[in-house]
Structures are given as structure tokens and as C-alpha cells.
mmCIF file of C-alpha atoms and ligand atoms in Angstrom:
data_model
loop_
_atom_site.group_PDB
_atom_site.id
_atom_site.type_symbol
_atom_site.label_atom_id
_atom_site.label_comp_id
_atom_site.label_asym_id
_atom_site.label_seq_id
_atom_site.Cartn_x
_atom_site.Cartn_y
_atom_site.Cartn_z
ATOM 1 C CA MET A 1 -86.367 46.432 1.243
ATOM 2 C CA LYS A 2 -88.185 44.913 -1.697
ATOM 3 C CA THR A 3 -91.028 46.987 -3.046
ATOM 4 C CA GLN A 4 -93.055 44.359 -4.879
ATOM 5 C CA SER A 5 -95.912 42.710 -3.073
ATOM 6 C CA LYS A 6 -98.318 39.997 -4.078
ATOM 7 C CA HIS A 7 -101.234 41.240 -2.022
ATOM 8 C CA PRO A 8 -103.231 44.390 -2.770
ATOM 9 C CA ASP A 9 -103.249 45.516 0.874
ATOM 10 C CA PHE A 10 -99.459 45.455 1.162
ATOM 11 C CA GLU A 11 -97.146 48.352 0.457
ATOM 12 C CA SER A 12 -93.925 46.334 0.485
ATOM 13 C CA VAL A 13 -92.381 42.976 1.296
ATOM 14 C CA LEU A 14 -89.847 42.873 4.125
ATOM 15 C CA LEU A 15 -89.162 39.120 4.056
ATOM 16 C CA SER A 16 -90.183 36.893 1.145
ATOM 17 C CA SER A 17 -91.074 33.223 1.631
ATOM 18 C CA ASP A 18 -87.524 32.345 0.555
ATOM 19 C CA ASP A 19 -86.004 34.821 3.024
ATOM 20 C CA ILE A 20 -88.125 33.313 5.792
ATOM 21 C CA ALA A 21 -87.123 29.755 4.823
ATOM 22 C CA ASP A 22 -83.427 30.720 5.085
ATOM 23 C CA ILE A 23 -83.919 32.341 8.484
ATOM 24 C CA VAL A 24 -85.869 29.340 9.782
ATOM 25 C CA GLN A 25 -83.205 26.874 8.599
ATOM 26 C CA LYS A 26 -80.420 28.903 10.264
ATOM 27 C CA LEU A 27 -82.332 28.934 13.553
ATOM 28 C CA GLY A 28 -82.966 25.197 13.193
ATOM 29 C CA ASN A 29 -79.235 24.552 12.733
ATOM 30 C CA GLN A 30 -78.419 26.465 15.925
ATOM 31 C CA LEU A 31 -81.123 24.652 17.895
ATOM 32 C CA ASN A 32 -79.985 21.248 16.609
ATOM 33 C CA GLN A 33 -76.510 21.965 17.997
ATOM 34 C CA ASP A 34 -77.740 23.241 21.351
ATOM 35 C CA TYR A 35 -80.513 20.664 21.966
ATOM 36 C CA GLN A 36 -78.768 17.568 20.668
ATOM 37 C CA GLY A 37 -79.574 14.711 23.081
ATOM 38 C CA LYS A 38 -82.158 16.805 24.969
ATOM 39 C CA THR A 39 -85.954 16.643 24.833
ATOM 40 C CA PRO A 40 -87.139 20.212 25.323
ATOM 41 C CA THR A 41 -90.707 21.209 26.027
ATOM 42 C CA ILE A 42 -91.722 23.708 23.397
ATOM 43 C CA LEU A 43 -93.881 26.527 24.735
ATOM 44 C CA ALA A 44 -95.450 28.028 21.631
ATOM 45 C CA VAL A 45 -96.945 31.490 22.078
ATOM 46 C CA LEU A 46 -100.307 31.652 20.301
ATOM 47 C CA LYS A 47 -101.604 32.748 17.894
ATOM 48 C CA GLY A 48 -99.051 34.398 15.655
ATOM 49 C CA VAL A 49 -96.385 31.724 16.045
ATOM 50 C CA THR A 50 -98.205 28.920 14.203
ATOM 51 C CA PRO A 51 -96.594 29.114 10.693
ATOM 52 C CA PHE A 52 -93.145 29.699 12.220
ATOM 53 C CA LEU A 53 -93.634 26.868 14.726
ATOM 54 C CA THR A 54 -94.646 24.466 11.957
ATOM 55 C CA ASP A 55 -91.711 25.309 9.682
ATOM 56 C CA LEU A 56 -89.120 25.491 12.461
ATOM 57 C CA SER A 57 -90.298 22.162 13.915
ATOM 58 C CA LYS A 58 -89.561 20.413 10.618
ATOM 59 C CA THR A 59 -85.866 21.279 11.032
ATOM 60 C CA PHE A 60 -85.568 19.701 14.515
ATOM 61 C CA GLN A 61 -83.356 16.648 14.832
ATOM 62 C CA PHE A 62 -84.136 16.200 18.535
ATOM 63 C CA TYR A 63 -87.184 14.901 20.417
ATOM 64 C CA CYS A 64 -89.504 17.535 21.815
ATOM 65 C CA ASP A 65 -92.981 17.902 23.205
ATOM 66 C CA TYR A 66 -95.416 20.712 22.582
ATOM 67 C CA GLU A 67 -97.352 22.983 24.885
ATOM 68 C CA TYR A 68 -99.196 26.173 24.022
ATOM 69 C CA VAL A 69 -99.498 29.445 25.865
ATOM 70 C CA ALA A 70 -101.511 32.555 25.138
ATOM 71 C CA ALA A 71 -101.324 36.031 26.593
ATOM 72 C CA SER A 72 -102.984 39.334 25.967
ATOM 73 C CA SER A 73 -101.651 42.737 26.798
ATOM 74 C CA TYR A 74 -103.686 45.616 28.067
ATOM 75 C CA HIS A 75 -102.364 49.065 27.309
ATOM 76 C CA GLY A 76 -104.394 51.277 29.601
ATOM 77 C CA GLY A 77 -105.252 54.727 28.162
ATOM 78 C CA VAL A 78 -103.377 57.329 30.141
ATOM 79 C CA VAL A 79 -101.756 54.802 32.453
ATOM 80 C CA THR A 80 -98.181 54.109 31.461
ATOM 81 C CA SER A 81 -97.904 50.669 33.062
ATOM 82 C CA ASN A 82 -98.697 47.755 30.755
ATOM 83 C CA TRP A 83 -100.320 44.622 32.046
ATOM 84 C CA VAL A 84 -100.008 41.218 30.414
ATOM 85 C CA GLU A 85 -102.472 38.460 31.242
ATOM 86 C CA ILE A 86 -101.565 34.827 30.549
ATOM 87 C CA TYR A 87 -104.871 33.056 29.808
ATOM 88 C CA LEU A 88 -103.622 29.708 28.529
ATOM 89 C CA TRP A 89 -100.928 27.698 30.262
ATOM 90 C CA PRO A 90 -99.899 23.989 30.238
ATOM 91 C CA ARG A 91 -101.565 21.726 32.791
ATOM 92 C CA LEU A 92 -98.437 19.649 33.281
ATOM 93 C CA SER A 93 -95.726 21.100 35.471
ATOM 94 C CA LEU A 94 -92.611 22.438 33.764
ATOM 95 C CA LYS A 95 -90.459 21.328 36.702
ATOM 96 C CA HIS A 96 -87.037 20.034 35.573
ATOM 97 C CA LYS A 97 -87.922 20.576 31.888
ATOM 98 C CA ASP A 98 -85.755 22.305 29.320
ATOM 99 C CA VAL A 99 -88.275 24.863 28.137
ATOM 100 C CA LEU A 100 -87.958 26.428 24.707
ATOM 101 C CA ILE A 101 -90.354 29.343 24.253
ATOM 102 C CA ILE A 102 -91.150 30.073 20.613
ATOM 103 C CA GLU A 103 -92.538 33.507 19.733
ATOM 104 C CA ASP A 104 -93.271 35.352 16.487
ATOM 105 C CA VAL A 105 -92.042 38.804 17.509
ATOM 106 C CA VAL A 106 -90.620 40.440 20.612
ATOM 107 C CA ASP A 107 -91.438 44.140 20.796
ATOM 108 C CA SER A 108 -91.815 45.724 24.247
ATOM 109 C CA GLY A 109 -90.672 42.419 25.765
ATOM 110 C CA LEU A 110 -93.504 42.490 28.314
ATOM 111 C CA THR A 111 -95.263 39.355 27.016
ATOM 112 C CA ILE A 112 -92.194 37.186 26.700
ATOM 113 C CA GLN A 113 -90.757 38.337 30.002
ATOM 114 C CA LYS A 114 -93.919 37.353 31.840
ATOM 115 C CA ILE A 115 -94.043 33.929 30.124
ATOM 116 C CA LYS A 116 -90.366 33.289 30.851
ATOM 117 C CA GLN A 117 -90.731 34.291 34.508
ATOM 118 C CA LYS A 118 -93.727 31.974 34.937
ATOM 119 C CA ALA A 119 -91.843 29.036 33.380
ATOM 120 C CA MET A 120 -88.861 29.682 35.645
ATOM 121 C CA SER A 121 -91.102 29.948 38.720
ATOM 122 C CA GLU A 122 -92.340 26.392 38.003
ATOM 123 C CA GLY A 123 -88.799 25.113 38.394
ATOM 124 C CA ALA A 124 -87.835 24.558 34.754
ATOM 125 C CA ALA A 125 -84.259 23.290 34.352
ATOM 126 C CA SER A 126 -83.653 25.857 31.615
ATOM 127 C CA VAL A 127 -85.741 28.428 29.772
ATOM 128 C CA LYS A 128 -84.649 29.793 26.400
ATOM 129 C CA VAL A 129 -86.480 32.037 23.954
ATOM 130 C CA VAL A 130 -86.568 31.774 20.164
ATOM 131 C CA THR A 131 -88.148 34.612 18.215
ATOM 132 C CA LEU A 132 -88.546 34.978 14.481
ATOM 133 C CA LEU A 133 -88.425 38.781 14.678
ATOM 134 C CA ASP A 134 -86.918 41.080 17.265
ATOM 135 C CA LYS A 135 -87.731 44.783 17.578
ATOM 136 C CA PRO A 136 -85.227 45.886 20.252
ATOM 137 C CA GLU A 137 -86.079 49.574 19.819
ATOM 138 C CA GLY A 138 -89.556 48.872 21.213
ATOM 139 C CA ARG A 139 -88.362 47.469 24.537
ATOM 140 C CA LYS A 140 -90.028 48.600 27.741
ATOM 141 C CA VAL A 141 -88.144 46.003 29.794
ATOM 142 C CA LYS A 142 -84.608 44.687 29.478
ATOM 143 C CA PHE A 143 -84.915 41.436 27.548
ATOM 144 C CA LYS A 144 -82.711 39.618 25.042
ATOM 145 C CA PRO A 145 -84.036 36.538 23.218
ATOM 146 C CA ASP A 146 -81.562 33.638 23.037
ATOM 147 C CA TYR A 147 -82.223 32.933 19.349
ATOM 148 C CA ILE A 148 -83.243 35.711 16.949
ATOM 149 C CA GLY A 149 -84.267 35.128 13.338
ATOM 150 C CA LYS A 150 -84.089 38.738 12.190
ATOM 151 C CA THR A 151 -83.738 42.067 13.988
ATOM 152 C CA ILE A 152 -85.915 44.836 12.543
ATOM 153 C CA GLY A 153 -86.663 48.473 13.350
ATOM 154 C CA GLN A 154 -89.865 49.894 14.763
ATOM 155 C CA LEU A 155 -92.037 48.697 11.891
ATOM 156 C CA PHE A 156 -95.502 47.218 12.150
ATOM 157 C CA VAL A 157 -95.264 44.098 10.019
ATOM 158 C CA VAL A 158 -97.850 41.481 9.134
ATOM 159 C CA GLY A 159 -98.021 38.101 7.437
ATOM 160 C CA TYR A 160 -96.630 34.643 8.242
ATOM 161 C CA GLY A 161 -98.651 34.538 11.446
ATOM 162 C CA LEU A 162 -98.481 38.216 12.329
ATOM 163 C CA ASP A 163 -101.820 39.960 12.213
ATOM 164 C CA PHE A 164 -103.417 43.324 11.902
ATOM 165 C CA ASP A 165 -106.867 43.158 13.445
ATOM 166 C CA GLU A 166 -106.641 39.334 13.266
ATOM 167 C CA LYS A 167 -106.146 39.413 9.498
ATOM 168 C CA TYR A 168 -103.186 38.514 7.215
ATOM 169 C CA ARG A 169 -101.868 35.649 9.374
ATOM 170 C CA ASN A 170 -102.162 33.353 6.326
ATOM 171 C CA VAL A 171 -100.070 35.550 4.010
ATOM 172 C CA PRO A 172 -96.869 33.619 3.149
ATOM 173 C CA PHE A 173 -94.504 36.602 3.348
ATOM 174 C CA ILE A 174 -93.904 39.377 5.905
ATOM 175 C CA GLY A 175 -94.504 42.931 4.826
ATOM 176 C CA LEU A 176 -95.841 46.377 5.510
ATOM 177 C CA LEU A 177 -99.469 47.262 4.974
ATOM 178 C CA LYS A 178 -100.561 50.297 3.023
ATOM 179 C CA PRO A 179 -101.285 53.215 5.368
ATOM 180 C CA SER A 180 -104.818 53.379 3.948
ATOM 181 C CA ILE A 181 -105.413 49.865 5.293
ATOM 182 C CA ILE A 182 -104.132 50.553 8.786
ATOM 183 C CA LYS A 183 -105.819 53.966 8.717
ATOM 184 C CA MET A 184 -102.884 55.979 9.937
ATOM 185 C CA ASN A 185 -103.652 59.570 10.708
ATOM 186 C CA PRO A 186 -102.926 61.537 7.476
ATOM 187 C CA LYS A 187 -101.815 64.513 9.581
ATOM 188 C CA ASP A 188 -98.832 62.471 10.757
ATOM 189 C CA TYR A 189 -97.764 61.738 7.174
ATOM 190 C CA PRO A 190 -98.265 65.000 5.207
ATOM 191 C CA TRP A 191 -96.002 63.810 2.373
ATOM 192 C CA ARG A 192 -98.187 60.795 1.614
ATOM 193 C CA LYS A 193 -100.738 61.259 -1.183
ATOM 194 C CA ASP A 194 -102.332 57.816 -1.053
ATOM 195 C CA PHE A 195 -104.667 58.243 1.884
HETATM 196 P P1 IMP B 1 -94.625 42.690 23.342
HETATM 197 O O1 IMP B 1 -95.198 42.225 24.655
HETATM 198 O O2 IMP B 1 -94.756 44.181 23.158
HETATM 199 O O3 IMP B 1 -93.216 42.224 23.108
HETATM 200 O O4 IMP B 1 -95.593 42.169 22.250
HETATM 201 C C1 IMP B 1 -95.462 41.045 21.549
HETATM 202 C C2 IMP B 1 -96.773 40.792 20.826
HETATM 203 O O5 IMP B 1 -97.254 41.995 20.177
HETATM 204 C C3 IMP B 1 -96.533 39.798 19.727
HETATM 205 O O6 IMP B 1 -96.733 38.487 20.180
HETATM 206 C C4 IMP B 1 -97.525 40.228 18.677
HETATM 207 O O7 IMP B 1 -98.777 39.608 18.929
HETATM 208 C C5 IMP B 1 -97.686 41.721 18.864
HETATM 209 N N1 IMP B 1 -96.846 42.483 17.895
HETATM 210 C C6 IMP B 1 -95.740 43.207 18.165
HETATM 211 N N2 IMP B 1 -95.233 43.757 17.060
HETATM 212 C C7 IMP B 1 -96.046 43.359 16.046
HETATM 213 C C8 IMP B 1 -96.036 43.609 14.625
HETATM 214 O O8 IMP B 1 -95.170 44.289 14.042
HETATM 215 N N3 IMP B 1 -97.040 43.031 13.915
HETATM 216 C C9 IMP B 1 -98.013 42.259 14.489
HETATM 217 N N4 IMP B 1 -98.059 41.994 15.799
HETATM 218 C C10 IMP B 1 -97.078 42.549 16.580
HETATM 219 MG MG1 MG B 2 -100.751 39.627 17.826
#
């Protein structure tokens, strides 16, 4: 992992702009093979996906149309079950469409699973999932994205669409914030002197 960062709130850079560009191009190459001659309906998962969606779209050599979905997850205090609410969904039916869901990161898998199930229940011809980042160690449900940009560990990363408290989505790289910014509990990190 690179240690330099160009933003005072960041501790380190996980993926530079160049790293991201390489990952996006590789995903684009795979999609161009698999969707040649097809016209998929893109289901872009707001809000974090927007920079990735824009860059990935520029690599497409097939026709596609765009729809947007949004979901929020509720992690109830002592209750272990997690509930995801989809609050934005396309008006047009997805029946017979080749649906390509594009997501920034899959962690527990709860959000993407719910979106995929809903698309399938509308009678889509096919439903595939592209994610820029995958955090398989965080899974609470069995779920494997069809196209994965980069698999990472249980890190909380921000930038390039990913937010902390709605901030840092505009940062052009993906990195880790300083613990003092995310206000981690110092008791959990006794070796750290910087917060
Ligand atoms: P899941 O339902 O747990 O898979 O959650 C996926 C959503 O959680 C993503 O769409 C992000 O909004 C958010 N998320 C998960 N991991 C991160 C992260 O490392 N940084 C920022 N947001 C994250
Ligand atoms: Mg988010």
C-alpha cells in the first residue's frame, strides 16, 4: 500500500487515479466481450457509483440505456437483522432486459442482493453485477459479483465516489482516512499516538 496522500485528511492511498484507470479499463474489456451485440440496461446504484459509472461507461463499445437505483440500509441497534430499503427504482419495467447492475463496493452484500432480487422478480432476461471494489470478508449473505475490479480486506475506504459522512466522494483516488478524522475510539488502538 502506498503511503503518500494528496489530501490532509487521508492516511494512505490504496488505489491511485492511475490504478483506478487500469482497473476500469480491464472491466470495460471484459464487458465489451460479454455484451457485444447486446443493449443492456444499466442499473447504477446511487450515490457512490457516479465517478466509476462515468469512467466505465466511456469504455463501452455496445449500446446501453441508463437507470438509477438508490437504497439505504438500516442497522438496528441490538437487532442483528439488517434491513435494506430501495427508495428509487426505474419506472419502466425490466422485463426481458439484460440488466447490468453497477455498484461502487459490495460489503455485507445485503444491498446488492436486494437490488438483484428485485430486478429478477420483474422478469429481466439476465442480471449481472459489476462492482469496483469487493470486500468478501464483510459478507452477511452469500453473494458473488460477476465482475470485480479489486478485492480488498475489511478496510473502510473513501474517495472516487465512496464517502464518509457524505464527504470525499470527489477525491480522485481511493484511500484510508486518518483515525482522527473518523474518530475511532482511541481505546481500540492503544499503539496509535495521533489521536
Ligand atoms: P452492503 O449492503 O453492506 O454490501 O453495503 C454496500 C454499501 O455500503 C455501499 O454501497 C456503500 O455505500 C457502503 N460502504 C461499504 N463499504 C464502504 C467503504 O469502505 N467506504 C464507503 N462506503 C462503504
Ligand atoms: Mg455510501
